[in-house]
XYZ file of C-alpha atoms in Angstrom:
143
model
C 12.239 -18.974 -10.721
C 12.111 -16.461 -7.882
C 15.388 -15.224 -6.535
C 15.947 -15.173 -2.804
C 16.259 -11.376 -2.822
C 12.943 -11.022 -4.674
C 11.216 -13.272 -2.176
C 12.768 -11.327 0.714
C 11.627 -8.018 -0.793
C 8.115 -9.400 -1.273
C 8.028 -10.601 2.353
C 9.232 -7.226 3.634
C 6.649 -5.425 1.505
C 3.880 -7.654 2.840
C 5.019 -7.038 6.422
C 5.036 -3.296 5.745
C 1.583 -3.545 4.186
C 0.419 -5.511 7.228
C 1.645 -2.798 9.612
C 0.086 -0.048 7.519
C -3.037 -2.162 7.208
C -3.364 -2.579 10.974
C -3.177 1.178 11.438
C -5.548 1.705 8.494
C -8.080 -0.859 9.752
C -7.913 0.450 13.324
C -8.525 4.010 12.167
C -11.442 2.824 10.010
C -13.081 1.008 12.938
C -12.473 3.980 15.244
C -14.008 6.422 12.762
C -16.973 4.180 11.938
C -17.839 2.754 15.342
C -16.902 5.605 17.684
C -17.224 8.693 15.510
C -20.186 7.362 13.451
C -18.610 8.231 10.113
C -19.896 6.160 7.157
C -17.559 3.241 6.508
C -16.659 4.384 2.975
C -15.386 7.722 4.357
C -13.664 5.931 7.234
C -11.816 3.798 4.680
C -10.413 6.971 3.110
C -9.287 8.368 6.477
C -7.740 5.071 7.547
C -6.152 4.650 4.135
C -4.314 7.942 4.379
C -3.026 7.248 7.892
C -2.030 3.670 7.027
C -0.327 4.852 3.837
C 1.958 7.146 5.817
C 3.061 4.192 7.932
C 3.516 1.994 4.851
C 5.503 4.644 2.954
C 7.853 5.233 5.866
C 8.559 1.535 6.396
C 8.982 0.856 2.673
C 11.279 3.814 2.071
C 13.490 3.129 5.057
C 13.493 -0.671 5.123
C 11.746 -2.658 2.370
C 13.143 -0.887 -0.703
C 16.010 1.009 0.923
C 18.970 -0.357 -1.056
C 21.512 1.895 -2.716
C 20.422 0.576 -6.096
C 16.868 1.915 -5.868
C 15.960 4.693 -8.246
C 13.967 6.351 -5.483
C 17.132 7.257 -3.598
C 18.261 9.286 -6.612
C 14.873 10.789 -7.427
C 14.407 12.238 -3.968
C 11.608 11.994 -1.493
C 9.298 14.524 -3.197
C 9.016 12.575 -6.448
C 8.724 9.366 -4.472
C 5.922 10.843 -2.356
C 4.055 12.050 -5.438
C 4.238 8.604 -7.002
C 3.213 6.995 -3.733
C 0.307 9.427 -3.312
C -1.049 8.547 -6.754
C -0.795 4.845 -5.904
C -2.547 5.435 -2.578
C -5.333 7.337 -4.324
C -5.934 4.412 -6.647
C -5.663 1.964 -3.767
C -8.181 3.848 -1.641
C -10.588 4.059 -4.578
C -10.263 0.325 -5.228
C -10.633 -0.569 -1.538
C -13.562 1.732 -0.890
C -15.539 0.819 -4.005
C -14.598 -2.864 -3.758
C -15.651 -3.022 -0.112
C -18.907 -1.249 -0.914
C -19.688 -3.670 -3.752
C -18.820 -6.802 -1.796
C -20.688 -5.521 1.288
C -23.836 -4.431 -0.530
C -24.073 -7.145 -3.190
C -22.801 -10.004 -1.053
C -24.589 -8.831 2.101
C -21.345 -9.342 4.044
C -20.275 -7.252 7.042
C -18.023 -4.394 5.887
C -15.204 -5.522 8.188
C -15.057 -8.919 6.491
C -15.404 -7.631 2.938
C -12.741 -4.997 3.638
C -10.238 -7.701 4.606
C -10.857 -9.659 1.410
C -10.616 -6.586 -0.816
C -7.481 -5.394 1.004
C -5.608 -8.609 0.258
C -6.421 -8.412 -3.438
C -5.532 -4.723 -3.758
C -2.383 -5.033 -1.637
C -0.824 -7.795 -3.705
C -2.230 -7.059 -7.144
C -2.018 -3.280 -7.185
C 0.065 -1.768 -4.367
C 2.991 -4.187 -4.355
C 3.296 -4.147 -8.130
C 3.419 -0.353 -8.345
C 5.798 0.002 -5.418
C 8.244 -2.585 -6.684
C 8.289 -1.652 -10.363
C 7.534 2.071 -10.346
C 7.935 3.891 -7.012
C 10.954 2.017 -5.645
C 12.273 0.648 -8.936
C 15.885 -0.502 -8.991
C 18.276 1.441 -11.174
C 19.650 -0.238 -14.314
C 23.101 -1.834 -13.857
C 24.874 1.083 -15.527
C 23.295 3.439 -12.931
C 21.506 5.524 -15.546
C 18.031 6.646 -14.683
C 15.692 6.092 -17.591
């Protein structure tokens, strides 16, 4: 059974992902439609910009409790972990969007939305909750 705090954390993380995603998607459209950059490259650019928004919101709001390991590890370690997650996320989003777009003959904007949902919940949230912003054990020892 889900605890209320877990559900609240999940909702906050999804809101943060939504904000980062809006910035990400907007940057992708801007790069592709106005700057004529190929959509797979635009996904990378948008992903980096959106990730900065997502990291800031998650660090300062979603996973900001005193019990989070990240507060003890410091921002540098947290950023390194987040950067590795973002790299994997961008790779999954870019390649997934390419595959769905090319194989399914679906507009890249539509396939990107579908792939984003899957990657956001299945990959990003899981790593953020259980690795990057992991709660400290009850005895406050970092393992």
